[in-house]
mmCIF file with all atom_site columns, C-alpha atoms and ligand atoms in Angstrom:
data_model
loop_
_atom_site.group_PDB
_atom_site.id
_atom_site.type_symbol
_atom_site.label_atom_id
_atom_site.label_alt_id
_atom_site.label_comp_id
_atom_site.label_asym_id
_atom_site.label_entity_id
_atom_site.label_seq_id
_atom_site.pdbx_PDB_ins_code
_atom_site.Cartn_x
_atom_site.Cartn_y
_atom_site.Cartn_z
_atom_site.occupancy
_atom_site.B_iso_or_equiv
_atom_site.pdbx_formal_charge
_atom_site.auth_seq_id
_atom_site.auth_comp_id
_atom_site.auth_asym_id
_atom_site.auth_atom_id
_atom_site.pdbx_PDB_model_num
ATOM   1   C CA  . MET A 1 1   ? -82.983 -81.250  -34.714 1.00 89.00 ? 119 MET A CA  1
ATOM   2   C CA  . LYS A 1 2   ? -81.597 -83.824  -32.230 1.00 97.00 ? 120 LYS A CA  1
ATOM   3   C CA  . TYR A 1 3   ? -79.437 -82.805  -29.393 1.00 98.00 ? 121 TYR A CA  1
ATOM   4   C CA  . LEU A 1 4   ? -77.233 -84.753  -27.106 1.00 98.00 ? 122 LEU A CA  1
ATOM   5   C CA  . ILE A 1 5   ? -76.039 -82.983  -23.935 1.00 98.00 ? 123 ILE A CA  1
ATOM   6   C CA  . ILE A 1 6   ? -72.841 -84.209  -22.544 1.00 99.00 ? 124 ILE A CA  1
ATOM   7   C CA  . TYR A 1 7   ? -72.526 -82.867  -19.011 1.00 99.00 ? 125 TYR A CA  1
ATOM   8   C CA  . ALA A 1 8   ? -69.549 -83.100  -16.689 1.00 99.00 ? 126 ALA A CA  1
ATOM   9   C CA  . HIS A 1 9   ? -70.024 -81.906  -13.190 1.00 98.00 ? 127 HIS A CA  1
ATOM   10  C CA  . PRO A 1 10  ? -70.196 -83.818  -9.947  1.00 98.00 ? 128 PRO A CA  1
ATOM   11  C CA  . ASN A 1 11  ? -72.205 -81.418  -7.892  1.00 98.00 ? 129 ASN A CA  1
ATOM   12  C CA  . PRO A 1 12  ? -75.956 -81.222  -8.441  1.00 98.00 ? 130 PRO A CA  1
ATOM   13  C CA  . LYS A 1 13  ? -76.011 -77.694  -6.843  1.00 97.00 ? 131 LYS A CA  1
ATOM   14  C CA  . SER A 1 14  ? -73.175 -76.315  -9.184  1.00 98.00 ? 132 SER A CA  1
ATOM   15  C CA  . PHE A 1 15  ? -73.648 -73.477  -11.326 1.00 98.00 ? 133 PHE A CA  1
ATOM   16  C CA  . ASN A 1 16  ? -73.005 -75.902  -14.273 1.00 98.00 ? 134 ASN A CA  1
ATOM   17  C CA  . HIS A 1 17  ? -75.962 -77.863  -13.210 1.00 98.00 ? 135 HIS A CA  1
ATOM   18  C CA  . ALA A 1 18  ? -78.163 -74.779  -13.266 1.00 98.00 ? 136 ALA A CA  1
ATOM   19  C CA  . ILE A 1 19  ? -76.864 -74.454  -16.806 1.00 98.00 ? 137 ILE A CA  1
ATOM   20  C CA  . LYS A 1 20  ? -77.659 -77.854  -17.776 1.00 98.00 ? 138 LYS A CA  1
ATOM   21  C CA  . GLU A 1 21  ? -81.274 -77.548  -16.347 1.00 98.00 ? 139 GLU A CA  1
ATOM   22  C CA  . ILE A 1 22  ? -81.895 -74.271  -18.421 1.00 98.00 ? 140 ILE A CA  1
ATOM   23  C CA  . VAL A 1 23  ? -80.426 -75.758  -21.635 1.00 98.00 ? 141 VAL A CA  1
ATOM   24  C CA  . GLU A 1 24  ? -82.652 -78.816  -21.188 1.00 98.00 ? 142 GLU A CA  1
ATOM   25  C CA  . GLU A 1 25  ? -85.656 -76.488  -20.450 1.00 98.00 ? 143 GLU A CA  1
ATOM   26  C CA  . LYS A 1 26  ? -85.014 -74.439  -23.629 1.00 97.00 ? 144 LYS A CA  1
ATOM   27  C CA  . LEU A 1 27  ? -84.708 -77.576  -25.544 1.00 97.00 ? 145 LEU A CA  1
ATOM   28  C CA  . SER A 1 28  ? -87.898 -78.954  -24.334 1.00 97.00 ? 146 SER A CA  1
ATOM   29  C CA  . LYS A 1 29  ? -89.736 -75.739  -24.701 1.00 96.00 ? 147 LYS A CA  1
ATOM   30  C CA  . ALA A 1 30  ? -88.743 -75.338  -28.417 1.00 95.00 ? 148 ALA A CA  1
ATOM   31  C CA  . GLY A 1 31  ? -89.927 -78.881  -29.085 1.00 95.00 ? 149 GLY A CA  1
ATOM   32  C CA  . ASN A 1 32  ? -86.435 -80.354  -29.685 1.00 96.00 ? 150 ASN A CA  1
ATOM   33  C CA  . SER A 1 33  ? -85.692 -84.031  -29.041 1.00 97.00 ? 151 SER A CA  1
ATOM   34  C CA  . PHE A 1 34  ? -82.671 -84.343  -26.837 1.00 98.00 ? 152 PHE A CA  1
ATOM   35  C CA  . GLN A 1 35  ? -80.942 -86.813  -24.426 1.00 98.00 ? 153 GLN A CA  1
ATOM   36  C CA  . THR A 1 36  ? -78.373 -85.942  -21.584 1.00 98.00 ? 154 THR A CA  1
ATOM   37  C CA  . ARG A 1 37  ? -75.366 -88.013  -20.690 1.00 98.00 ? 155 ARG A CA  1
ATOM   38  C CA  . ASP A 1 38  ? -74.512 -86.842  -17.031 1.00 98.00 ? 156 ASP A CA  1
ATOM   39  C CA  . LEU A 1 39  ? -71.037 -88.402  -16.990 1.00 98.00 ? 157 LEU A CA  1
ATOM   40  C CA  . TYR A 1 40  ? -70.677 -88.508  -13.180 1.00 98.00 ? 158 TYR A CA  1
ATOM   41  C CA  . GLY A 1 41  ? -74.582 -89.477  -12.930 1.00 98.00 ? 159 GLY A CA  1
ATOM   42  C CA  . ILE A 1 42  ? -74.064 -92.636  -15.106 1.00 98.00 ? 160 ILE A CA  1
ATOM   43  C CA  . GLY A 1 43  ? -70.611 -93.505  -13.583 1.00 98.00 ? 161 GLY A CA  1
ATOM   44  C CA  . PHE A 1 44  ? -68.875 -93.126  -16.709 1.00 98.00 ? 162 PHE A CA  1
ATOM   45  C CA  . ASN A 1 45  ? -65.479 -95.088  -16.610 1.00 98.00 ? 163 ASN A CA  1
ATOM   46  C CA  . PRO A 1 46  ? -63.090 -92.525  -18.176 1.00 98.00 ? 164 PRO A CA  1
ATOM   47  C CA  . GLU A 1 47  ? -60.012 -95.005  -18.271 1.00 98.00 ? 165 GLU A CA  1
ATOM   48  C CA  . LEU A 1 48  ? -58.703 -95.821  -21.501 1.00 98.00 ? 166 LEU A CA  1
ATOM   49  C CA  . SER A 1 49  ? -57.671 -99.419  -20.586 1.00 97.00 ? 167 SER A CA  1
ATOM   50  C CA  . ALA A 1 50  ? -55.300 -102.035 -22.181 1.00 97.00 ? 168 ALA A CA  1
ATOM   51  C CA  . ASN A 1 51  ? -58.544 -104.302 -22.655 1.00 96.00 ? 169 ASN A CA  1
ATOM   52  C CA  . ASP A 1 52  ? -59.956 -101.447 -24.654 1.00 96.00 ? 170 ASP A CA  1
ATOM   53  C CA  . PHE A 1 53  ? -57.143 -101.627 -27.028 1.00 96.00 ? 171 PHE A CA  1
ATOM   54  C CA  . VAL A 1 54  ? -57.520 -105.387 -27.208 1.00 96.00 ? 172 VAL A CA  1
ATOM   55  C CA  . THR A 1 55  ? -61.148 -105.116 -28.095 1.00 95.00 ? 173 THR A CA  1
ATOM   56  C CA  . TRP A 1 56  ? -60.509 -102.467 -30.669 1.00 93.00 ? 174 TRP A CA  1
ATOM   57  C CA  . LYS A 1 57  ? -57.975 -104.653 -32.213 1.00 92.00 ? 175 LYS A CA  1
ATOM   58  C CA  . GLN A 1 58  ? -60.640 -107.338 -32.705 1.00 94.00 ? 176 GLN A CA  1
ATOM   59  C CA  . GLY A 1 59  ? -62.695 -104.966 -34.582 1.00 91.00 ? 177 GLY A CA  1
ATOM   60  C CA  . LYS A 1 60  ? -65.236 -104.559 -31.752 1.00 94.00 ? 178 LYS A CA  1
ATOM   61  C CA  . ALA A 1 61  ? -66.129 -101.633 -29.339 1.00 94.00 ? 179 ALA A CA  1
ATOM   62  C CA  . PRO A 1 62  ? -66.279 -102.088 -25.636 1.00 96.00 ? 180 PRO A CA  1
ATOM   63  C CA  . VAL A 1 63  ? -69.966 -102.208 -24.622 1.00 97.00 ? 181 VAL A CA  1
ATOM   64  C CA  . ASP A 1 64  ? -70.083 -99.024  -22.771 1.00 97.00 ? 182 ASP A CA  1
ATOM   65  C CA  . ILE A 1 65  ? -68.419 -97.193  -25.466 1.00 98.00 ? 183 ILE A CA  1
ATOM   66  C CA  . LYS A 1 66  ? -70.499 -98.668  -28.194 1.00 98.00 ? 184 LYS A CA  1
ATOM   67  C CA  . ARG A 1 67  ? -73.534 -97.192  -26.040 1.00 98.00 ? 185 ARG A CA  1
ATOM   68  C CA  . GLU A 1 68  ? -72.178 -93.666  -25.927 1.00 98.00 ? 186 GLU A CA  1
ATOM   69  C CA  . GLN A 1 69  ? -71.255 -93.780  -29.700 1.00 98.00 ? 187 GLN A CA  1
ATOM   70  C CA  . ASP A 1 70  ? -74.843 -94.762  -30.433 1.00 98.00 ? 188 ASP A CA  1
ATOM   71  C CA  . TYR A 1 71  ? -76.032 -91.763  -28.470 1.00 98.00 ? 189 TYR A CA  1
ATOM   72  C CA  . ILE A 1 72  ? -73.773 -89.666  -30.744 1.00 98.00 ? 190 ILE A CA  1
ATOM   73  C CA  . ARG A 1 73  ? -74.917 -91.371  -33.965 1.00 98.00 ? 191 ARG A CA  1
ATOM   74  C CA  . ASN A 1 74  ? -78.363 -90.588  -33.134 1.00 97.00 ? 192 ASN A CA  1
ATOM   75  C CA  . SER A 1 75  ? -77.836 -86.880  -32.649 1.00 98.00 ? 193 SER A CA  1
ATOM   76  C CA  . ASP A 1 76  ? -77.162 -83.915  -34.905 1.00 98.00 ? 194 ASP A CA  1
ATOM   77  C CA  . THR A 1 77  ? -75.794 -81.302  -32.328 1.00 98.00 ? 195 THR A CA  1
ATOM   78  C CA  . LEU A 1 78  ? -73.804 -82.122  -29.201 1.00 98.00 ? 196 LEU A CA  1
ATOM   79  C CA  . ILE A 1 79  ? -73.968 -79.624  -26.316 1.00 98.00 ? 197 ILE A CA  1
ATOM   80  C CA  . PHE A 1 80  ? -70.837 -79.840  -23.899 1.00 98.00 ? 198 PHE A CA  1
ATOM   81  C CA  . ILE A 1 81  ? -71.484 -78.370  -20.553 1.00 99.00 ? 199 ILE A CA  1
ATOM   82  C CA  . HIS A 1 82  ? -68.416 -78.246  -18.143 1.00 98.00 ? 200 HIS A CA  1
ATOM   83  C CA  . PRO A 1 83  ? -66.220 -76.170  -16.011 1.00 98.00 ? 201 PRO A CA  1
ATOM   84  C CA  . ILE A 1 84  ? -62.736 -75.195  -17.020 1.00 98.00 ? 202 ILE A CA  1
ATOM   85  C CA  . TRP A 1 85  ? -60.458 -77.274  -14.672 1.00 98.00 ? 203 TRP A CA  1
ATOM   86  C CA  . TRP A 1 86  ? -56.670 -76.876  -15.017 1.00 98.00 ? 204 TRP A CA  1
ATOM   87  C CA  . PHE A 1 87  ? -57.264 -75.024  -18.369 1.00 98.00 ? 205 PHE A CA  1
ATOM   88  C CA  . ASN A 1 88  ? -58.907 -78.067  -19.856 1.00 98.00 ? 206 ASN A CA  1
ATOM   89  C CA  . MET A 1 89  ? -62.046 -80.159  -19.450 1.00 98.00 ? 207 MET A CA  1
ATOM   90  C CA  . PRO A 1 90  ? -62.796 -82.129  -16.292 1.00 98.00 ? 208 PRO A CA  1
ATOM   91  C CA  . ALA A 1 91  ? -60.861 -85.559  -16.594 1.00 98.00 ? 209 ALA A CA  1
ATOM   92  C CA  . ILE A 1 92  ? -63.951 -87.594  -16.822 1.00 99.00 ? 210 ILE A CA  1
ATOM   93  C CA  . LEU A 1 93  ? -64.925 -85.738  -19.994 1.00 99.00 ? 211 LEU A CA  1
ATOM   94  C CA  . LYS A 1 94  ? -61.276 -86.101  -21.148 1.00 98.00 ? 212 LYS A CA  1
ATOM   95  C CA  . GLY A 1 95  ? -61.663 -89.881  -20.729 1.00 98.00 ? 213 GLY A CA  1
ATOM   96  C CA  . TYR A 1 96  ? -65.005 -89.762  -22.398 1.00 98.00 ? 214 TYR A CA  1
ATOM   97  C CA  . ILE A 1 97  ? -63.118 -88.234  -25.551 1.00 98.00 ? 215 ILE A CA  1
ATOM   98  C CA  . ASP A 1 98  ? -60.345 -90.730  -25.185 1.00 98.00 ? 216 ASP A CA  1
ATOM   99  C CA  . ARG A 1 99  ? -62.436 -93.755  -25.287 1.00 98.00 ? 217 ARG A CA  1
ATOM   100 C CA  . VAL A 1 100 ? -65.529 -92.694  -27.235 1.00 98.00 ? 218 VAL A CA  1
ATOM   101 C CA  . PHE A 1 101 ? -63.978 -90.703  -29.948 1.00 98.00 ? 219 PHE A CA  1
ATOM   102 C CA  . SER A 1 102 ? -62.014 -93.634  -31.048 1.00 97.00 ? 220 SER A CA  1
ATOM   103 C CA  . TYR A 1 103 ? -60.349 -94.637  -34.315 1.00 96.00 ? 221 TYR A CA  1
ATOM   104 C CA  . GLY A 1 104 ? -62.724 -95.766  -37.010 1.00 96.00 ? 222 GLY A CA  1
ATOM   105 C CA  . PHE A 1 105 ? -65.670 -93.759  -35.210 1.00 97.00 ? 223 PHE A CA  1
ATOM   106 C CA  . ALA A 1 106 ? -64.553 -90.191  -34.992 1.00 98.00 ? 224 ALA A CA  1
ATOM   107 C CA  . TYR A 1 107 ? -61.553 -90.363  -37.350 1.00 98.00 ? 225 TYR A CA  1
ATOM   108 C CA  . ALA A 1 108 ? -59.574 -92.401  -39.555 1.00 97.00 ? 226 ALA A CA  1
ATOM   109 C CA  . VAL A 1 109 ? -56.185 -92.253  -41.405 1.00 97.00 ? 227 VAL A CA  1
ATOM   110 C CA  . ASN A 1 110 ? -55.425 -92.622  -45.171 1.00 98.00 ? 228 ASN A CA  1
ATOM   111 C CA  . GLU A 1 111 ? -52.461 -91.803  -47.287 1.00 97.00 ? 229 GLU A CA  1
ATOM   112 C CA  . ASN A 1 112 ? -52.996 -88.073  -46.860 1.00 97.00 ? 230 ASN A CA  1
ATOM   113 C CA  . GLY A 1 113 ? -53.002 -88.396  -42.949 1.00 98.00 ? 231 GLY A CA  1
ATOM   114 C CA  . PRO A 1 114 ? -55.776 -88.328  -40.506 1.00 97.00 ? 232 PRO A CA  1
ATOM   115 C CA  . TYR A 1 115 ? -59.389 -87.058  -41.322 1.00 98.00 ? 233 TYR A CA  1
ATOM   116 C CA  . GLY A 1 116 ? -62.565 -86.759  -39.362 1.00 98.00 ? 234 GLY A CA  1
ATOM   117 C CA  . LEU A 1 117 ? -65.486 -88.965  -39.729 1.00 98.00 ? 235 LEU A CA  1
ATOM   118 C CA  . LEU A 1 118 ? -68.022 -86.764  -37.716 1.00 98.00 ? 236 LEU A CA  1
ATOM   119 C CA  . THR A 1 119 ? -68.515 -84.151  -40.315 1.00 98.00 ? 237 THR A CA  1
ATOM   120 C CA  . GLU A 1 120 ? -72.203 -84.055  -39.968 1.00 98.00 ? 238 GLU A CA  1
ATOM   121 C CA  . LYS A 1 121 ? -72.275 -83.284  -36.319 1.00 98.00 ? 239 LYS A CA  1
ATOM   122 C CA  . LYS A 1 122 ? -72.352 -79.783  -34.822 1.00 98.00 ? 240 LYS A CA  1
ATOM   123 C CA  . VAL A 1 123 ? -71.051 -78.829  -31.498 1.00 98.00 ? 241 VAL A CA  1
ATOM   124 C CA  . ILE A 1 124 ? -71.975 -76.074  -28.717 1.00 98.00 ? 242 ILE A CA  1
ATOM   125 C CA  . LEU A 1 125 ? -69.778 -75.631  -25.832 1.00 98.00 ? 243 LEU A CA  1
ATOM   126 C CA  . ILE A 1 126 ? -70.792 -73.937  -22.621 1.00 98.00 ? 244 ILE A CA  1
ATOM   127 C CA  . ASN A 1 127 ? -68.077 -73.469  -20.080 1.00 98.00 ? 245 ASN A CA  1
ATOM   128 C CA  . THR A 1 128 ? -67.510 -71.892  -16.622 1.00 98.00 ? 246 THR A CA  1
ATOM   129 C CA  . THR A 1 129 ? -64.252 -70.532  -15.275 1.00 98.00 ? 247 THR A CA  1
ATOM   130 C CA  . GLY A 1 130 ? -62.783 -69.262  -11.957 1.00 98.00 ? 248 GLY A CA  1
ATOM   131 C CA  . GLY A 1 131 ? -60.669 -66.889  -13.822 1.00 98.00 ? 249 GLY A CA  1
ATOM   132 C CA  . ALA A 1 132 ? -61.693 -63.486  -15.308 1.00 98.00 ? 250 ALA A CA  1
ATOM   133 C CA  . GLU A 1 133 ? -62.354 -62.798  -19.011 1.00 98.00 ? 251 GLU A CA  1
ATOM   134 C CA  . GLU A 1 134 ? -59.524 -60.309  -19.193 1.00 98.00 ? 252 GLU A CA  1
ATOM   135 C CA  . ASN A 1 135 ? -56.917 -62.778  -17.923 1.00 98.00 ? 253 ASN A CA  1
ATOM   136 C CA  . TYR A 1 136 ? -58.140 -65.418  -20.245 1.00 98.00 ? 254 TYR A CA  1
ATOM   137 C CA  . VAL A 1 137 ? -57.614 -62.990  -23.103 1.00 98.00 ? 255 VAL A CA  1
ATOM   138 C CA  . LYS A 1 138 ? -54.289 -61.373  -21.649 1.00 98.00 ? 256 LYS A CA  1
ATOM   139 C CA  . TYR A 1 139 ? -52.540 -64.542  -21.036 1.00 98.00 ? 257 TYR A CA  1
ATOM   140 C CA  . GLY A 1 140 ? -53.662 -66.432  -24.094 1.00 98.00 ? 258 GLY A CA  1
ATOM   141 C CA  . TYR A 1 141 ? -55.754 -69.155  -22.251 1.00 98.00 ? 259 TYR A CA  1
ATOM   142 C CA  . LYS A 1 142 ? -58.986 -68.546  -24.475 1.00 98.00 ? 260 LYS A CA  1
ATOM   143 C CA  . GLU A 1 143 ? -56.758 -69.030  -27.535 1.00 98.00 ? 261 GLU A CA  1
ATOM   144 C CA  . ALA A 1 144 ? -54.958 -72.042  -26.146 1.00 98.00 ? 262 ALA A CA  1
ATOM   145 C CA  . LEU A 1 145 ? -58.482 -73.763  -25.181 1.00 98.00 ? 263 LEU A CA  1
ATOM   146 C CA  . ARG A 1 146 ? -59.820 -72.794  -28.634 1.00 98.00 ? 264 ARG A CA  1
ATOM   147 C CA  . LYS A 1 147 ? -56.954 -74.526  -30.312 1.00 98.00 ? 265 LYS A CA  1
ATOM   148 C CA  . THR A 1 148 ? -56.839 -77.682  -28.130 1.00 98.00 ? 266 THR A CA  1
ATOM   149 C CA  . ILE A 1 149 ? -60.511 -78.279  -27.805 1.00 98.00 ? 267 ILE A CA  1
ATOM   150 C CA  . GLU A 1 150 ? -62.376 -76.692  -30.504 1.00 98.00 ? 268 GLU A CA  1
ATOM   151 C CA  . GLU A 1 151 ? -59.709 -77.208  -33.335 1.00 98.00 ? 269 GLU A CA  1
ATOM   152 C CA  . GLY A 1 152 ? -57.514 -80.097  -31.895 1.00 98.00 ? 270 GLY A CA  1
ATOM   153 C CA  . THR A 1 153 ? -60.416 -82.230  -30.622 1.00 98.00 ? 271 THR A CA  1
ATOM   154 C CA  . PHE A 1 154 ? -63.679 -81.528  -32.260 1.00 98.00 ? 272 PHE A CA  1
ATOM   155 C CA  . GLY A 1 155 ? -62.170 -80.050  -35.319 1.00 98.00 ? 273 GLY A CA  1
ATOM   156 C CA  . PHE A 1 156 ? -59.985 -83.209  -35.780 1.00 98.00 ? 274 PHE A CA  1
ATOM   157 C CA  . CYS A 1 157 ? -63.025 -85.299  -35.984 1.00 98.00 ? 275 CYS A CA  1
ATOM   158 C CA  . GLY A 1 158 ? -64.541 -83.174  -38.575 1.00 98.00 ? 276 GLY A CA  1
ATOM   159 C CA  . MET A 1 159 ? -67.231 -81.490  -36.244 1.00 98.00 ? 277 MET A CA  1
ATOM   160 C CA  . LYS A 1 160 ? -68.255 -77.965  -36.531 1.00 98.00 ? 278 LYS A CA  1
ATOM   161 C CA  . VAL A 1 161 ? -68.218 -75.946  -33.505 1.00 98.00 ? 279 VAL A CA  1
ATOM   162 C CA  . ILE A 1 162 ? -71.021 -73.454  -34.024 1.00 98.00 ? 280 ILE A CA  1
ATOM   163 C CA  . MET A 1 163 ? -71.045 -71.827  -30.604 1.00 98.00 ? 281 MET A CA  1
ATOM   164 C CA  . GLN A 1 164 ? -68.815 -71.456  -27.571 1.00 98.00 ? 282 GLN A CA  1
ATOM   165 C CA  . LYS A 1 165 ? -70.047 -69.443  -24.631 1.00 98.00 ? 283 LYS A CA  1
ATOM   166 C CA  . TYR A 1 166 ? -67.810 -68.801  -21.286 1.00 98.00 ? 284 TYR A CA  1
ATOM   167 C CA  . PHE A 1 167 ? -69.437 -67.838  -18.219 1.00 98.00 ? 285 PHE A CA  1
ATOM   168 C CA  . TYR A 1 168 ? -66.323 -66.125  -16.360 1.00 98.00 ? 286 TYR A CA  1
ATOM   169 C CA  . ALA A 1 169 ? -65.203 -65.957  -12.690 1.00 98.00 ? 287 ALA A CA  1
ATOM   170 C CA  . VAL A 1 170 ? -68.269 -67.784  -11.658 1.00 98.00 ? 288 VAL A CA  1
ATOM   171 C CA  . PRO A 1 171 ? -67.129 -68.439  -8.031  1.00 98.00 ? 289 PRO A CA  1
ATOM   172 C CA  . SER A 1 172 ? -65.986 -64.938  -7.235  1.00 98.00 ? 290 SER A CA  1
ATOM   173 C CA  . VAL A 1 173 ? -68.859 -62.721  -8.610  1.00 98.00 ? 291 VAL A CA  1
ATOM   174 C CA  . THR A 1 174 ? -72.074 -61.679  -6.794  1.00 98.00 ? 292 THR A CA  1
ATOM   175 C CA  . ASP A 1 175 ? -75.208 -63.896  -6.702  1.00 97.00 ? 293 ASP A CA  1
ATOM   176 C CA  . GLN A 1 176 ? -76.950 -61.116  -8.861  1.00 98.00 ? 294 GLN A CA  1
ATOM   177 C CA  . ALA A 1 177 ? -74.052 -61.397  -11.550 1.00 98.00 ? 295 ALA A CA  1
ATOM   178 C CA  . ARG A 1 178 ? -74.581 -65.305  -11.495 1.00 98.00 ? 296 ARG A CA  1
ATOM   179 C CA  . GLU A 1 179 ? -78.394 -64.765  -11.808 1.00 98.00 ? 297 GLU A CA  1
ATOM   180 C CA  . LYS A 1 180 ? -77.619 -62.404  -14.799 1.00 98.00 ? 298 LYS A CA  1
ATOM   181 C CA  . MET A 1 181 ? -75.564 -65.030  -16.450 1.00 98.00 ? 299 MET A CA  1
ATOM   182 C CA  . LEU A 1 182 ? -78.446 -67.517  -16.320 1.00 98.00 ? 300 LEU A CA  1
ATOM   183 C CA  . GLU A 1 183 ? -80.777 -64.962  -17.614 1.00 98.00 ? 301 GLU A CA  1
ATOM   184 C CA  . GLU A 1 184 ? -78.400 -64.345  -20.660 1.00 98.00 ? 302 GLU A CA  1
ATOM   185 C CA  . LEU A 1 185 ? -78.278 -67.951  -21.293 1.00 98.00 ? 303 LEU A CA  1
ATOM   186 C CA  . LYS A 1 186 ? -82.065 -68.251  -21.323 1.00 97.00 ? 304 LYS A CA  1
ATOM   187 C CA  . GLY A 1 187 ? -81.919 -65.579  -23.978 1.00 96.00 ? 305 GLY A CA  1
ATOM   188 C CA  . ILE A 1 188 ? -79.328 -67.311  -26.256 1.00 96.00 ? 306 ILE A CA  1
ATOM   189 C CA  . SER A 1 189 ? -80.633 -69.357  -29.221 1.00 91.00 ? 307 SER A CA  1
ATOM   190 C CA  . LEU A 1 190 ? -79.099 -72.916  -29.368 1.00 89.00 ? 308 LEU A CA  1
HETATM 191 C C1  . FMN B 2 .   ? -59.991 -79.028  -9.847  1.00 55.24 ? 620 FMN B C1  1
HETATM 192 C C2  . FMN B 2 .   ? -60.397 -77.586  -10.315 1.00 55.24 ? 620 FMN B C2  1
HETATM 193 C C3  . FMN B 2 .   ? -59.391 -76.909  -11.271 1.00 55.24 ? 620 FMN B C3  1
HETATM 194 C C4  . FMN B 2 .   ? -59.793 -75.755  -11.734 1.00 55.24 ? 620 FMN B C4  1
HETATM 195 N N1  . FMN B 2 .   ? -59.083 -75.135  -12.627 1.00 55.24 ? 620 FMN B N1  1
HETATM 196 C C5  . FMN B 2 .   ? -59.195 -73.777  -12.956 1.00 55.24 ? 620 FMN B C5  1
HETATM 197 C C6  . FMN B 2 .   ? -58.497 -73.322  -14.186 1.00 55.24 ? 620 FMN B C6  1
HETATM 198 O O1  . FMN B 2 .   ? -57.598 -73.874  -14.787 1.00 55.24 ? 620 FMN B O1  1
HETATM 199 N N2  . FMN B 2 .   ? -59.002 -72.142  -14.735 1.00 55.24 ? 620 FMN B N2  1
HETATM 200 C C7  . FMN B 2 .   ? -59.963 -71.340  -14.150 1.00 55.24 ? 620 FMN B C7  1
HETATM 201 O O2  . FMN B 2 .   ? -60.233 -70.466  -14.690 1.00 55.24 ? 620 FMN B O2  1
HETATM 202 N N3  . FMN B 2 .   ? -60.714 -71.987  -13.233 1.00 55.24 ? 620 FMN B N3  1
HETATM 203 C C8  . FMN B 2 .   ? -60.400 -73.156  -12.628 1.00 55.24 ? 620 FMN B C8  1
HETATM 204 N N4  . FMN B 2 .   ? -61.139 -73.749  -11.618 1.00 55.24 ? 620 FMN B N4  1
HETATM 205 C C9  . FMN B 2 .   ? -62.401 -73.021  -11.186 1.00 55.24 ? 620 FMN B C9  1
HETATM 206 C C10 . FMN B 2 .   ? -63.588 -73.485  -11.853 1.00 55.24 ? 620 FMN B C10 1
HETATM 207 O O3  . FMN B 2 .   ? -63.575 -73.345  -13.263 1.00 55.24 ? 620 FMN B O3  1
HETATM 208 C C11 . FMN B 2 .   ? -64.894 -72.949  -11.375 1.00 55.24 ? 620 FMN B C11 1
HETATM 209 O O4  . FMN B 2 .   ? -64.900 -73.181  -9.942  1.00 55.24 ? 620 FMN B O4  1
HETATM 210 C C12 . FMN B 2 .   ? -65.992 -73.327  -12.049 1.00 55.24 ? 620 FMN B C12 1
HETATM 211 O O5  . FMN B 2 .   ? -66.026 -72.910  -13.345 1.00 55.24 ? 620 FMN B O5  1
HETATM 212 C C13 . FMN B 2 .   ? -67.455 -72.758  -11.525 1.00 55.24 ? 620 FMN B C13 1
HETATM 213 O O6  . FMN B 2 .   ? -68.543 -73.460  -11.825 1.00 55.24 ? 620 FMN B O6  1
HETATM 214 P P1  . FMN B 2 .   ? -69.324 -74.335  -10.779 1.00 55.24 ? 620 FMN B P1  1
HETATM 215 O O7  . FMN B 2 .   ? -69.736 -73.581  -9.660  1.00 55.24 ? 620 FMN B O7  1
HETATM 216 O O8  . FMN B 2 .   ? -70.502 -75.151  -11.629 1.00 55.24 ? 620 FMN B O8  1
HETATM 217 O O9  . FMN B 2 .   ? -68.095 -75.500  -10.476 1.00 55.24 ? 620 FMN B O9  1
HETATM 218 C C14 . FMN B 2 .   ? -60.853 -74.918  -11.105 1.00 55.24 ? 620 FMN B C14 1
HETATM 219 C C15 . FMN B 2 .   ? -61.718 -75.629  -10.169 1.00 55.24 ? 620 FMN B C15 1
HETATM 220 C C16 . FMN B 2 .   ? -61.364 -76.950  -9.849  1.00 55.24 ? 620 FMN B C16 1
HETATM 221 C C17 . FMN B 2 .   ? -62.194 -77.640  -8.749  1.00 55.24 ? 620 FMN B C17 1
#
């Protein structure tokens, strides 16, 4: 199994960074091959520009996008690790989706409408929140995120979300509770 970790957090001291390190360690120990795209670390440009549209029209992909698409082509399972910001993914990751999951690569359209092209790819989502789980359920945020991210984005491209894991209320729980979350992650099979 070939994994691609797509990681979106600017702070190397963050909880998300600790998640990324544990996931990398788990994959290594299990003998899986993986690569990590740290979107802030590589300075990924998230802006879908007018020039991108011109390049697409010429039947080509911008160089930085082709590189990211090759990483995806080369992997079976994509693991996205990111916090929830404004009930969505961080803007850098949203821009990655805008630019990398392009027409002709991630989806196409025929007489029956749009269809996904990444049907062989599996997706694992690991997310952290500031909000408590009970509020995510009570106010429908969890379902809204499932609809827009799991169905509306990855499902649209034909990808199968095989796992979605939230670690809730990360900034407001105790250090021990955060440690427990990381221990739980170590026990989850990817
Ligand atoms: C710009 C920004 C927007 C945020 N928006 C939300 C939000 O919409 N819902 C939520 O539950 N938490 C929100 N948070 C809190 C983060 O999700 C939380 O701090 C993060 O998941 C904790 O992980 P970290 O320590 O790795 O950053 C936001 C934080 C930031 C910085």
